[in-house]
Coordinates of C-alpha atoms in Angstrom, one line a residue:
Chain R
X737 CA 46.9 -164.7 -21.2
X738 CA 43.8 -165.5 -23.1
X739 CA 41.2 -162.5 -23.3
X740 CA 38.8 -165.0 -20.7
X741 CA 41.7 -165.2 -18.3
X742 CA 42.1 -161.2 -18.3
X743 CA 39.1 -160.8 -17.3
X744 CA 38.7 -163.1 -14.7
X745 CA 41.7 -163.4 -12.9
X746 CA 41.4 -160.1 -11.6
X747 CA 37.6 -160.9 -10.3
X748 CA 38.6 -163.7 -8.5
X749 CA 41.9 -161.7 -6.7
X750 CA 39.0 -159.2 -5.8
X751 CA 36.6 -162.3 -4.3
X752 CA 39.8 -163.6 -2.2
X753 CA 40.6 -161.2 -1.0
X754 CA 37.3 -160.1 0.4
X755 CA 37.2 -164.1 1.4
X756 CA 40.3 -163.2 3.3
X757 CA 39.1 -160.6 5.0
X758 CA 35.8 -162.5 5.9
X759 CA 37.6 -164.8 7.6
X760 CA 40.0 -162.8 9.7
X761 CA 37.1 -161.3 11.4
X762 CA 34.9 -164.4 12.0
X763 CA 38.3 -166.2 13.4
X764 CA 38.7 -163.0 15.7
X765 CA 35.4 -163.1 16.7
X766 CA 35.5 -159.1 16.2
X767 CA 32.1 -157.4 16.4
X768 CA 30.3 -154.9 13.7
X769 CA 31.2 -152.0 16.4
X770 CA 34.9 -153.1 15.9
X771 CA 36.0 -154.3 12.4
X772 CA 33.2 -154.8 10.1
X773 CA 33.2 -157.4 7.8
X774 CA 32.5 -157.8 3.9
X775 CA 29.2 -160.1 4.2
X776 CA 28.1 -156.9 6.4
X777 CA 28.6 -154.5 3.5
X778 CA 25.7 -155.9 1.6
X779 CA 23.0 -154.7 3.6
X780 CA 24.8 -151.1 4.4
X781 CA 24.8 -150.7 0.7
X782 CA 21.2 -151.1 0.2
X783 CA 20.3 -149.4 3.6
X784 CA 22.0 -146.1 2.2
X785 CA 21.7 -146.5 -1.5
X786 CA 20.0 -143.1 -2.1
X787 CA 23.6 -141.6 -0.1
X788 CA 25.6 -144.1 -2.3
X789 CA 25.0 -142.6 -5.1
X790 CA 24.4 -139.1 -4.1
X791 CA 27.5 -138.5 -2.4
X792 CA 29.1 -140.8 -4.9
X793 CA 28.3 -139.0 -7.8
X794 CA 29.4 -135.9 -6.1
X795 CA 33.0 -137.2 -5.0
X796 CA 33.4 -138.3 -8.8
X797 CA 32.8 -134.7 -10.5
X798 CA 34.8 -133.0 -8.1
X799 CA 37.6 -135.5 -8.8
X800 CA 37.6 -135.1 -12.1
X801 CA 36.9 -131.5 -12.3
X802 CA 40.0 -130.9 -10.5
X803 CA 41.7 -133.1 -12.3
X804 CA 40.7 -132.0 -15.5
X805 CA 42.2 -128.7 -14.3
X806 CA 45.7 -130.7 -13.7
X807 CA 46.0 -131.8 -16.7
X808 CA 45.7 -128.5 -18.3
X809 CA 47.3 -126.8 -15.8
X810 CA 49.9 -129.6 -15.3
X811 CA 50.5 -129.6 -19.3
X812 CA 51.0 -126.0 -19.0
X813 CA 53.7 -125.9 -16.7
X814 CA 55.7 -129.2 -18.4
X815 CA 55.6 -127.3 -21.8
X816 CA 57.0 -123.9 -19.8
X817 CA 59.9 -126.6 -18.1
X818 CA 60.2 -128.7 -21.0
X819 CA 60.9 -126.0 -23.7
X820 CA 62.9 -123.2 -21.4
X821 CA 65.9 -124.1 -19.1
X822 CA 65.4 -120.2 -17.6
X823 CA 61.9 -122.0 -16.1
X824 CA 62.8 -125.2 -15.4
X825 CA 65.5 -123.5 -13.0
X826 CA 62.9 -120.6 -11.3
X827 CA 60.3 -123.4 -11.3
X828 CA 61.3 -126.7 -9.8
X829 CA 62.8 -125.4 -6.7
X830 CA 59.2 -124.2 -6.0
X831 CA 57.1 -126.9 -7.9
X832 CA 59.0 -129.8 -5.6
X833 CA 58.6 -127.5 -2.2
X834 CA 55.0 -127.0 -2.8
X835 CA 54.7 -130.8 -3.3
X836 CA 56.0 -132.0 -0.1
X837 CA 53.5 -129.8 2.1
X838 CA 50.7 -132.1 3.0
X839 CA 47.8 -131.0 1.8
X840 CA 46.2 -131.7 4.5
X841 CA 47.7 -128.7 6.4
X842 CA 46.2 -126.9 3.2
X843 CA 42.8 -127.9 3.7
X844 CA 42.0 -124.5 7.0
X845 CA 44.2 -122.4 4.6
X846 CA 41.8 -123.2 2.1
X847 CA 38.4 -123.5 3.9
X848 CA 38.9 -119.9 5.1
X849 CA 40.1 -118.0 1.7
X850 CA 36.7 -119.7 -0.1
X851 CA 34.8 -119.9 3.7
X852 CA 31.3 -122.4 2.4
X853 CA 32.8 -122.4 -0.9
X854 CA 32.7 -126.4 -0.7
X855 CA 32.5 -127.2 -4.4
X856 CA 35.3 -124.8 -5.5
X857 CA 37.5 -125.9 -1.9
X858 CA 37.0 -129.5 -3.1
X859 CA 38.1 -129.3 -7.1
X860 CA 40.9 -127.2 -5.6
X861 CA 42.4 -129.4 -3.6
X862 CA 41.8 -132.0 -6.2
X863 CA 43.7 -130.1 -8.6
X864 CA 46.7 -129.0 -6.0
X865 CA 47.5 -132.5 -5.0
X866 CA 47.5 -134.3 -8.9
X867 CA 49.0 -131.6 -11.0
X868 CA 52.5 -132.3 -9.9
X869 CA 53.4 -135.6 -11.6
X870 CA 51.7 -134.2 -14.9
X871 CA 54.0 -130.9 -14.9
X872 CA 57.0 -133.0 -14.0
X873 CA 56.5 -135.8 -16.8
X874 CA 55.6 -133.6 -19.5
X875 CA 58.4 -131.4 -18.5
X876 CA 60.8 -134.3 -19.0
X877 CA 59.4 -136.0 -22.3
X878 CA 60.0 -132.5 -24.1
X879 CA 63.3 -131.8 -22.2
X880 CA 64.9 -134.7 -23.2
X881 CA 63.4 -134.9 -26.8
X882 CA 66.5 -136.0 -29.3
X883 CA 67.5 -133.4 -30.8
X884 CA 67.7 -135.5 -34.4
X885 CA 63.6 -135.2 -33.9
X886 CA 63.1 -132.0 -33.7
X887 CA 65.9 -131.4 -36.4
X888 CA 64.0 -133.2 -39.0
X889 CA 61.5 -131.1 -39.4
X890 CA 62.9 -127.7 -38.3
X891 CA 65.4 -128.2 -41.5
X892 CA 62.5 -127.9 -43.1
X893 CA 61.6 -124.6 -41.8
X894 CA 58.9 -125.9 -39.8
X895 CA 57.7 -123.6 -37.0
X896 CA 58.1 -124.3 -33.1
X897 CA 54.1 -125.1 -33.0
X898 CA 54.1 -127.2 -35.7
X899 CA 57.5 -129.0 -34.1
X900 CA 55.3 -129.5 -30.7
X901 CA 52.1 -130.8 -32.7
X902 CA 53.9 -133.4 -34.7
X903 CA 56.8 -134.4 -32.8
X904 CA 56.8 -133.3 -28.7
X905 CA 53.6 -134.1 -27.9
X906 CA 52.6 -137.2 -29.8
X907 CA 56.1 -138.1 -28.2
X908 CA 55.4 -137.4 -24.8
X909 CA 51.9 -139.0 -24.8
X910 CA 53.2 -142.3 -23.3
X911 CA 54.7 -140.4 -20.5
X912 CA 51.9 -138.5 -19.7
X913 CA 49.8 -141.2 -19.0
X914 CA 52.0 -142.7 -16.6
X915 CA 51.5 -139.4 -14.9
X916 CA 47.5 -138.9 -15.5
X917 CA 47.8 -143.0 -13.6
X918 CA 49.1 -141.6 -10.6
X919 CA 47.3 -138.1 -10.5
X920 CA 43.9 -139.8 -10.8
X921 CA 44.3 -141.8 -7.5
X922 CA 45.9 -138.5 -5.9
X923 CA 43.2 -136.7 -7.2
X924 CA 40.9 -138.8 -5.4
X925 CA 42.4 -138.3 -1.8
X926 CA 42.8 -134.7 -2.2
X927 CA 38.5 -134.3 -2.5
X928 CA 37.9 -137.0 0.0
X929 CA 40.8 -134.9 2.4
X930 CA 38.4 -131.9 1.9
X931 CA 35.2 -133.7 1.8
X932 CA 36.2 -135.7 5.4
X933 CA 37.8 -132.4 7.3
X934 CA 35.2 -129.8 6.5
X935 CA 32.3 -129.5 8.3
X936 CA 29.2 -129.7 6.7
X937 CA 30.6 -131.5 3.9
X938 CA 28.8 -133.5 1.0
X939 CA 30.7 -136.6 -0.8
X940 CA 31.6 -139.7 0.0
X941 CA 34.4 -138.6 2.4
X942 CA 31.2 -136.5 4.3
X943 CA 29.5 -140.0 4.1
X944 CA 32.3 -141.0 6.3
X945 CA 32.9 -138.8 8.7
X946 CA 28.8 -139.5 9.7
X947 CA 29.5 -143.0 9.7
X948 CA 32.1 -142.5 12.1
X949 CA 30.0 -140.4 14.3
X950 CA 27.2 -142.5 14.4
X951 CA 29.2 -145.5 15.2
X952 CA 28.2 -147.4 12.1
X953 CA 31.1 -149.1 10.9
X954 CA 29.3 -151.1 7.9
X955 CA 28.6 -147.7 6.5
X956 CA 32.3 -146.6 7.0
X957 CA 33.8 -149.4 5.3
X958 CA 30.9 -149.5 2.7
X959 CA 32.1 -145.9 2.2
X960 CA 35.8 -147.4 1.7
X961 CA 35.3 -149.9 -0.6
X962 CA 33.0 -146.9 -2.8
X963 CA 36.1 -145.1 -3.1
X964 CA 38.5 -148.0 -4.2
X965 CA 35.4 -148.9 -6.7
X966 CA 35.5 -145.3 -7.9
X967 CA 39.4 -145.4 -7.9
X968 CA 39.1 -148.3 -10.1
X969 CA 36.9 -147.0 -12.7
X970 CA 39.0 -143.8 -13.2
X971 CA 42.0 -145.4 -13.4
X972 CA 40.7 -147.5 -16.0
X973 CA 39.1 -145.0 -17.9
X974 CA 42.8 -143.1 -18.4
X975 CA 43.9 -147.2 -19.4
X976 CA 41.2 -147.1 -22.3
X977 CA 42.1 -143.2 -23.0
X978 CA 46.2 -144.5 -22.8
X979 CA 45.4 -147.2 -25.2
X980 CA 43.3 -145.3 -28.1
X981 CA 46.0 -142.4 -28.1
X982 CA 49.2 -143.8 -27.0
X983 CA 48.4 -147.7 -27.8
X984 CA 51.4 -147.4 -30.7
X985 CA 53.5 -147.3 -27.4
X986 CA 53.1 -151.1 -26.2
X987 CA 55.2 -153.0 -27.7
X988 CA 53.6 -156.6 -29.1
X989 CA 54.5 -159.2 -26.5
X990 CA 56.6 -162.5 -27.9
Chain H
X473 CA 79.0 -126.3 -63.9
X474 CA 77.8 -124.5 -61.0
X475 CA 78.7 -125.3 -57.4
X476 CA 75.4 -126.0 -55.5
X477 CA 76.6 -125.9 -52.5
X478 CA 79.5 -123.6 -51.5
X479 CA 81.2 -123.5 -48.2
X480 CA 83.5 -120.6 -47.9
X481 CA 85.8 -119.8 -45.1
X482 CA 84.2 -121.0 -42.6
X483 CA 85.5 -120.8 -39.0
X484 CA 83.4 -122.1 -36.2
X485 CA 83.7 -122.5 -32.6
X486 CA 81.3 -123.5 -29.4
X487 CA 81.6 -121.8 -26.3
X488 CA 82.3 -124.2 -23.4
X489 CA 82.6 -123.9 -20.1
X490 CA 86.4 -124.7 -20.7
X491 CA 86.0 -121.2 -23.4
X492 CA 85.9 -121.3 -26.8
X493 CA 85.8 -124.9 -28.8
X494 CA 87.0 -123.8 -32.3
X495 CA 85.8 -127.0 -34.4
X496 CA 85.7 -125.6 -37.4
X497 CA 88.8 -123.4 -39.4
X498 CA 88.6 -121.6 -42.7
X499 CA 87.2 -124.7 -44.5
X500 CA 86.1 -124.0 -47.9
X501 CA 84.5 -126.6 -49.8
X502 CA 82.6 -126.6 -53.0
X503 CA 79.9 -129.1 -54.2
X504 CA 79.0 -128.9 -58.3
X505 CA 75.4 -129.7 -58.9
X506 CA 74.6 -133.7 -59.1
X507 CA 77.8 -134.4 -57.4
X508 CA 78.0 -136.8 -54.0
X509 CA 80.6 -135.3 -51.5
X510 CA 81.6 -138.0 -48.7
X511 CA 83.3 -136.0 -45.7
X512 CA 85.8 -138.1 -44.0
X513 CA 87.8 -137.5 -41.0
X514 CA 88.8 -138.1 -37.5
X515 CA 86.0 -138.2 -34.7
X516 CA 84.6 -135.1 -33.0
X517 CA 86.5 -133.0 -35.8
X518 CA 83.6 -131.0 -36.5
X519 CA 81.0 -133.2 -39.5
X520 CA 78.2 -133.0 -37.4
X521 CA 78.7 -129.5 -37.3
X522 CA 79.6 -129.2 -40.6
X523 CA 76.3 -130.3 -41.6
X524 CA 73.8 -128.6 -39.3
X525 CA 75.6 -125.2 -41.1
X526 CA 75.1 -126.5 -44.3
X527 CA 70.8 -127.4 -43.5
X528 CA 71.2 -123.9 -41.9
X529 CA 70.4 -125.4 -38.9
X530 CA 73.2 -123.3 -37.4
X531 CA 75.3 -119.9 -38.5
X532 CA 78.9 -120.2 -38.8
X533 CA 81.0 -117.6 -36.9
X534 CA 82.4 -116.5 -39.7
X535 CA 82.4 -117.4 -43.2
X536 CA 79.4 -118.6 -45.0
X537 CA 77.7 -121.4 -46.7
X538 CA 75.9 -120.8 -50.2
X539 CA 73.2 -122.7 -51.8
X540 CA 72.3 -122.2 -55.7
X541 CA 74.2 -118.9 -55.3
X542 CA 71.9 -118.0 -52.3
X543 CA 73.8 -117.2 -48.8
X544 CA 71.6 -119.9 -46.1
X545 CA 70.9 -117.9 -43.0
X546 CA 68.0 -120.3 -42.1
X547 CA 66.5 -123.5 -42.7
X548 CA 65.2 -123.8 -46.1
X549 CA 62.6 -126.6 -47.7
X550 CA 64.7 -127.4 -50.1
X551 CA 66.9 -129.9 -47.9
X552 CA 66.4 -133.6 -46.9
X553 CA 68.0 -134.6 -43.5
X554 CA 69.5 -138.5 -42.6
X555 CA 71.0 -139.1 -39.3
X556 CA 72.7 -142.2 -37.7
X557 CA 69.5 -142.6 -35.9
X558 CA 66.5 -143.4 -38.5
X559 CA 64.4 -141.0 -36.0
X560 CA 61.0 -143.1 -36.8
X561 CA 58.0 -141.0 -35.0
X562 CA 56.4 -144.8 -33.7
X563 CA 53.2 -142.8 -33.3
X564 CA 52.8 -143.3 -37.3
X565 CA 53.0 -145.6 -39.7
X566 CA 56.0 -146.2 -42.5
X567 CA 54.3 -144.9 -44.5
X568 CA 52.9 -141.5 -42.5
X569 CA 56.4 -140.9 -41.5
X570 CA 58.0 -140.8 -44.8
X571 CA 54.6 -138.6 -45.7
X572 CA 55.9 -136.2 -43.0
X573 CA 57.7 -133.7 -45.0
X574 CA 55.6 -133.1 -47.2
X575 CA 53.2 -132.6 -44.3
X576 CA 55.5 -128.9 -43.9
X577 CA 56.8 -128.2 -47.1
X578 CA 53.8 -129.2 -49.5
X579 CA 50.8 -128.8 -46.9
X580 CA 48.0 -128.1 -50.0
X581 CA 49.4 -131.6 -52.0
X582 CA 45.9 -134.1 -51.5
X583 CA 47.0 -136.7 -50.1
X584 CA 46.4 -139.1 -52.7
X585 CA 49.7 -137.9 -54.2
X586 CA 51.4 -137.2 -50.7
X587 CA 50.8 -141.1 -50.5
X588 CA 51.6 -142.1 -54.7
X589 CA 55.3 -140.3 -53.7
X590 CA 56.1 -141.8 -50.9
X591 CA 54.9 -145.5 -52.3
X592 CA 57.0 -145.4 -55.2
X593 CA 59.8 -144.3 -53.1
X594 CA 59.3 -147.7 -50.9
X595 CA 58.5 -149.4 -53.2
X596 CA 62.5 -148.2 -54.8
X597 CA 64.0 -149.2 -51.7
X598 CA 62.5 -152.6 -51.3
X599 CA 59.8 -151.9 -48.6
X600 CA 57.0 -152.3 -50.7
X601 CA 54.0 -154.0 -48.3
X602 CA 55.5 -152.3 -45.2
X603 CA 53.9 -149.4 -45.8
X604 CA 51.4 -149.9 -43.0
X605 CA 53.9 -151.7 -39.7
X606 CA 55.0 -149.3 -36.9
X607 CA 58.7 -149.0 -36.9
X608 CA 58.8 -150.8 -34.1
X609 CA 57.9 -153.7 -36.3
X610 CA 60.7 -153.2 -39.2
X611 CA 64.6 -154.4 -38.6
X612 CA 67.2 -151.5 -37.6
X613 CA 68.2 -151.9 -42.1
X614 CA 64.2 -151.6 -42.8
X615 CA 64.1 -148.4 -40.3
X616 CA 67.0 -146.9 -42.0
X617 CA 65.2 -147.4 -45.8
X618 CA 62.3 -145.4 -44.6
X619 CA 64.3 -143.0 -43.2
X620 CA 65.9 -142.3 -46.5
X621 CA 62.7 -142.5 -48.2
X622 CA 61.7 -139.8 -46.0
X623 CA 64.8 -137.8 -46.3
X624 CA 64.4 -137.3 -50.2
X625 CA 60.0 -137.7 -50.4
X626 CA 59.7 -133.9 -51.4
X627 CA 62.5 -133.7 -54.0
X628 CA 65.0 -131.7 -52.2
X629 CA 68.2 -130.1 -54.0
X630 CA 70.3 -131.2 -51.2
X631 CA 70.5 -134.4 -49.3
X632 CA 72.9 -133.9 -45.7
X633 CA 73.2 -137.5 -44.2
X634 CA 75.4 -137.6 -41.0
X635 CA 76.8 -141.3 -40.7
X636 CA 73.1 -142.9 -42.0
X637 CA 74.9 -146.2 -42.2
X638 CA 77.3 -146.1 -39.0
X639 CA 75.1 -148.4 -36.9
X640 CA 73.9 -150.8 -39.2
X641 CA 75.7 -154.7 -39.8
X642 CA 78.1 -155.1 -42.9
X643 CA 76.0 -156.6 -44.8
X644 CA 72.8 -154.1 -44.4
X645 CA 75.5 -151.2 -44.6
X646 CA 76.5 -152.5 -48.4
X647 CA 72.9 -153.8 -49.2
X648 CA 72.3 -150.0 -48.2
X649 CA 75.1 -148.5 -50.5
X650 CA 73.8 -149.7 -53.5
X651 CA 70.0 -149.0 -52.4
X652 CA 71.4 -144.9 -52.1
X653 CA 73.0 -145.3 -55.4
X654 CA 70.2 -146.5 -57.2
X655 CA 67.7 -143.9 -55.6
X656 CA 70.8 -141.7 -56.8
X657 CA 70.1 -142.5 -60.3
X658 CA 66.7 -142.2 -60.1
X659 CA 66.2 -138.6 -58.3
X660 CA 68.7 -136.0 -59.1
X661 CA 70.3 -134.3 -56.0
X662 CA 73.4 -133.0 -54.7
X663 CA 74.8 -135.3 -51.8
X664 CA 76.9 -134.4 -48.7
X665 CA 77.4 -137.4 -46.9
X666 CA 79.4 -137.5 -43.4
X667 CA 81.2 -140.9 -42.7
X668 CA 83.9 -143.0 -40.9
X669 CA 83.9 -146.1 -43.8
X670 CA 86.2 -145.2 -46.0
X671 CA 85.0 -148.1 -48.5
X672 CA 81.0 -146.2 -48.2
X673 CA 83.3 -142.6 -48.9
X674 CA 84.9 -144.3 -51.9
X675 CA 81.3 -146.3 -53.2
X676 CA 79.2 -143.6 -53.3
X677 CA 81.1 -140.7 -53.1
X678 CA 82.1 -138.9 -56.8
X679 CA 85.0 -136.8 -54.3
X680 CA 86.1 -137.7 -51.2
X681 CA 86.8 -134.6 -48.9
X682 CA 89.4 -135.5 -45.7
X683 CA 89.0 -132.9 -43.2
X684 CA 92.1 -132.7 -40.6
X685 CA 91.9 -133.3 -36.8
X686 CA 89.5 -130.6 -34.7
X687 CA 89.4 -127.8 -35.3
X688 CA 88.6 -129.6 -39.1
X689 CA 90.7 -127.7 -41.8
X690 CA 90.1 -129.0 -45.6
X691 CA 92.9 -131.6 -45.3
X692 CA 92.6 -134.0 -48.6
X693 CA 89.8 -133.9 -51.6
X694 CA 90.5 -137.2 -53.8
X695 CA 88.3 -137.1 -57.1
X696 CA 86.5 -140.6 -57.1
X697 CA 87.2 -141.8 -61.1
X698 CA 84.8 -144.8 -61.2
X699 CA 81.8 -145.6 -63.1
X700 CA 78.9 -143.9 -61.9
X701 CA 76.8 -147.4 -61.9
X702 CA 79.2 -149.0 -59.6
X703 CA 78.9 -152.8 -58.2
X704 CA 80.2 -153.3 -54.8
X705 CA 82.8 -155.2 -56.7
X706 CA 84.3 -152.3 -57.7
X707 CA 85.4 -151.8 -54.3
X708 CA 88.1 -154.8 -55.0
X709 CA 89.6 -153.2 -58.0
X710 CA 93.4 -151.8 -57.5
X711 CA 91.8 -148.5 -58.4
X712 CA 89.8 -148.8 -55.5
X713 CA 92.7 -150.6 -53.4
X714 CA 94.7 -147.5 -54.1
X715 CA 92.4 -144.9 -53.4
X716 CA 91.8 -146.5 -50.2
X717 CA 95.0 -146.7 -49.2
X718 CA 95.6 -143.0 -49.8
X719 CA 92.8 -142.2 -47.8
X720 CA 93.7 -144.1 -44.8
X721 CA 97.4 -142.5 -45.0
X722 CA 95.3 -139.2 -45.1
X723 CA 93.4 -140.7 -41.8
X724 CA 96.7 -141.0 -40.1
X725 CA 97.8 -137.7 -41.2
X726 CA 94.9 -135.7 -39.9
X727 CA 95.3 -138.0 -36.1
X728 CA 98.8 -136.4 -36.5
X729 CA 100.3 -139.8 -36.5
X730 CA 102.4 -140.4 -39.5
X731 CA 102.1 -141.4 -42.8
X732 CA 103.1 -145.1 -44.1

């Protein structure tokens, strides 16, 4: 595909499908009150700009603050899983359980530990929901390291740091990526799951839940297609990150 | 001449779940300085293990391996490592990875001369103008090149390869001998090399050490008698012919099948 193609293509999926859409509501004759439609977007954006990018500013720090902390946290725990059986065996019994709770059930635990807290509440559950596949890929790349790799340089007497630094973590850079792709987009429910259920709230997802109550659908799925916007740019922000540290990993196509 | 490398009664065994795995049994072997020792044998005697105790990646359960008179209880920087697998780090360059040794054991040398080593060292092997590709660019022979180069880049006393050449084509495998015997000539180490080609054993090797079946006992050492700067030709000599005969009878002895 040439560089012009790359580009476009994925603009005009975007502009059919919204065509698509377009159509499916004028053929149903459905009104604003019921489905609302993408030519009504337009004007719900520029009617509530100011909240736009208010709320949309504060949905995208949260999500990355808590995500910033999955990483680190997430990196933590691989390294513990990747490098010691003994934790791999206490942890993923626990790690897997505490995954398939839905956070959503989470969300009155947490809103009355941190009562108004909404910030911290937010990055939390961020942070709870996307740390998972970040612990569990990093855990793997090391786990299954050859061991040839790490015996070249520990015949030379190299410490267990220096071992990680050159060898485990460059190495595991490709699948920790493929993890950060899917945190990021979890990361983004768990602050609008907060954001939509807690009263009060600020965001996007508190965008949302006033749209719904004031029976403006425009503003609702002006709210949606935000998100997916925001999803978007995040994801492709770990693609450019990916590329400039783990580029080496794509393989030239013939 | 001294021994460089001494191996003296070593027993060794792994615990399994089955108990105890003895793979190794009293094996004493001696190495003289300079020399190249080809270890053949059956597979799953016990080489692999032979030379992880030997780098000092492991400790024998008994018994003990020697260095320049010095008991190895760890690993030491004086070694240079080759496995089957070339073990290319993608991440870098060829020529960063062959640099990568000297990363640990010479971390003060500026990298001017870091670089100027490992060069000349590609350049030997033929892989001069590679220096820059990924691995993932070079053929499986190329990979294996490097991963010599690398093996050797900070001037260690010993050289352990574990089957380097096992799962390359015939043709790359001999290209390959006579690549390690002129790097031979040109860098002076002491060689223990783990095989199953009894024509590589015989090519490179100045003795040939046959270990039995597991647990590995020192079955057979032949004395190689041919001209250090030999041609593959060599190989088709009845010097050779014999030699490689007596091995393969040896083979057959330690799978406790009979001799012909």
């Amino acid at each position: 595909m040439s560089r012009t193609q790359q580009i476009l293509v994925p603009f005009a999926a975007i502009l059919a499908f919204l065509g698509l859409w377009e159509i499916i509501v004028w053929v149903n004759g459905w009104p604003n009150y019921k489905m609302a439609s993408p030519s009504d977007l337009g004007p719900a954006f520029w009617k509530y700009r100011a909240m736009f990018l208010e709320m949309g500013w504060q949905t995208l720090w949260r999500t990355v603050a808590g995500l910033a902390l999955a990483v680190a946290f997430g990196t933590f725990l691989g390294m513990l899983m990747g490098f010691s059986a003994l934790a791999r065996a206490a942890l993923y019994p626990l790690l897997v359980g505490f995954n398939a709770i839905p956070k959503a059930t989470l969300v009155p635990v947490i809103a009355l530990l941190f009562i108004g807290q909404h910030d911290f509440n937010t990055v939390l559950m961020a942070f709870l929901i996307s740390f998972f596949p970040i612990a569990v890929s990093v855990g793997i790349g090391l786990s299954t390291l050859e061991p040839e790799y790490r015996d070249i340089l520990r015949a030379l007497g190299a410490s267990r740091l220096t071992i990680f630094r050159k060898i485990a973590l460059p190495k595991t850079l490709p699948e920790f990526f493929g993890a950060l792709k899917v945190s990021v987009t979890l990361a983004f429910i768990g602050t609008n799951l907060v954001e939509i259920v807690s009263p009060h709230g600020r965001g996007l997802g508190a965008l949302f839940k006033s749209g719904e109550t004031n029976g403006d659908y425009p503003l609702m799925f002006g709210v949606l297609i935000a998100l997916a916007f925001l999803g978007i740019v995040l994801y492709y922000g770990v693609v450019v990150l990916e590329r400039v540290f783990a580029g080496w990993a794509e393989r030239p196509q013939h | 001449m001294t021994n460089l490398i001494e191996i003296r009664g070593v027993t060794h065994a792994y615990r399994t779940k089955t108990g105890p795995l003895q793979v190794l049994d009293d094996l004493t072997i001696s190495v003289p300085e300079g020399e190249f020792c080809a270890v053949v044998g059956p597979s799953g005697c016990g080489k692999s293990t032979l030379t992880r105790l030997v780098a000092g990646l492991m400790k024998p359960d008994t018994g003990a391996v020697w260095l320049h008179g010095e008991r190895v209880t760890s690993p030491r920087k004086t070694v240079g490592m080759a496995f089957q697998n070339p073990v290319m780090l993608e991440w870098r360059t060829i020529l960063e990875n062959v640099m990568l040794p000297l990363e640990i054991v010479a971390p003060r040398m500026p990298r001017a001369d870091r670089e100027a080593r490992a060069l000349h060292l590609l350049e030997m092997v033929g892989l001069m103008g590679f220096e820059g590709k990924r691995p993932s660019q070079l053929s499986g022979g190329m990979r294996q090149r490097a991963s010599l180069c690398r093996a050797i880049v900070h001037k260690p006393d010993v050289l352990i390869m574990d089957e380097p050449f096992g799962a390359l084509d015939a043709f790359t495998r001999e290209d390959l001998w006579q690549t390690m015997r002129d790097l031979r000539a040109a860098e002076p180490f002491t060689c223990v090399l783990i095989t199953h080609d009894l024509r590589e054993s015989v090519f490179l090797g100045d003795q040939v050490i046959v270990l039995s079946g597991r647990p590995a006992r020192l079955q057979y050492v032949l004395n190689v008698d041919l001209p250090a700067d030999r041609s593959i030709d060599v190989l088709f000599t009845p010097e050779a012919t014999d030699m490689l005969h007596l091995l393969r009878d040896q083979i057959r002895i330690a799978q406790g099948r009979e001799a012909h």
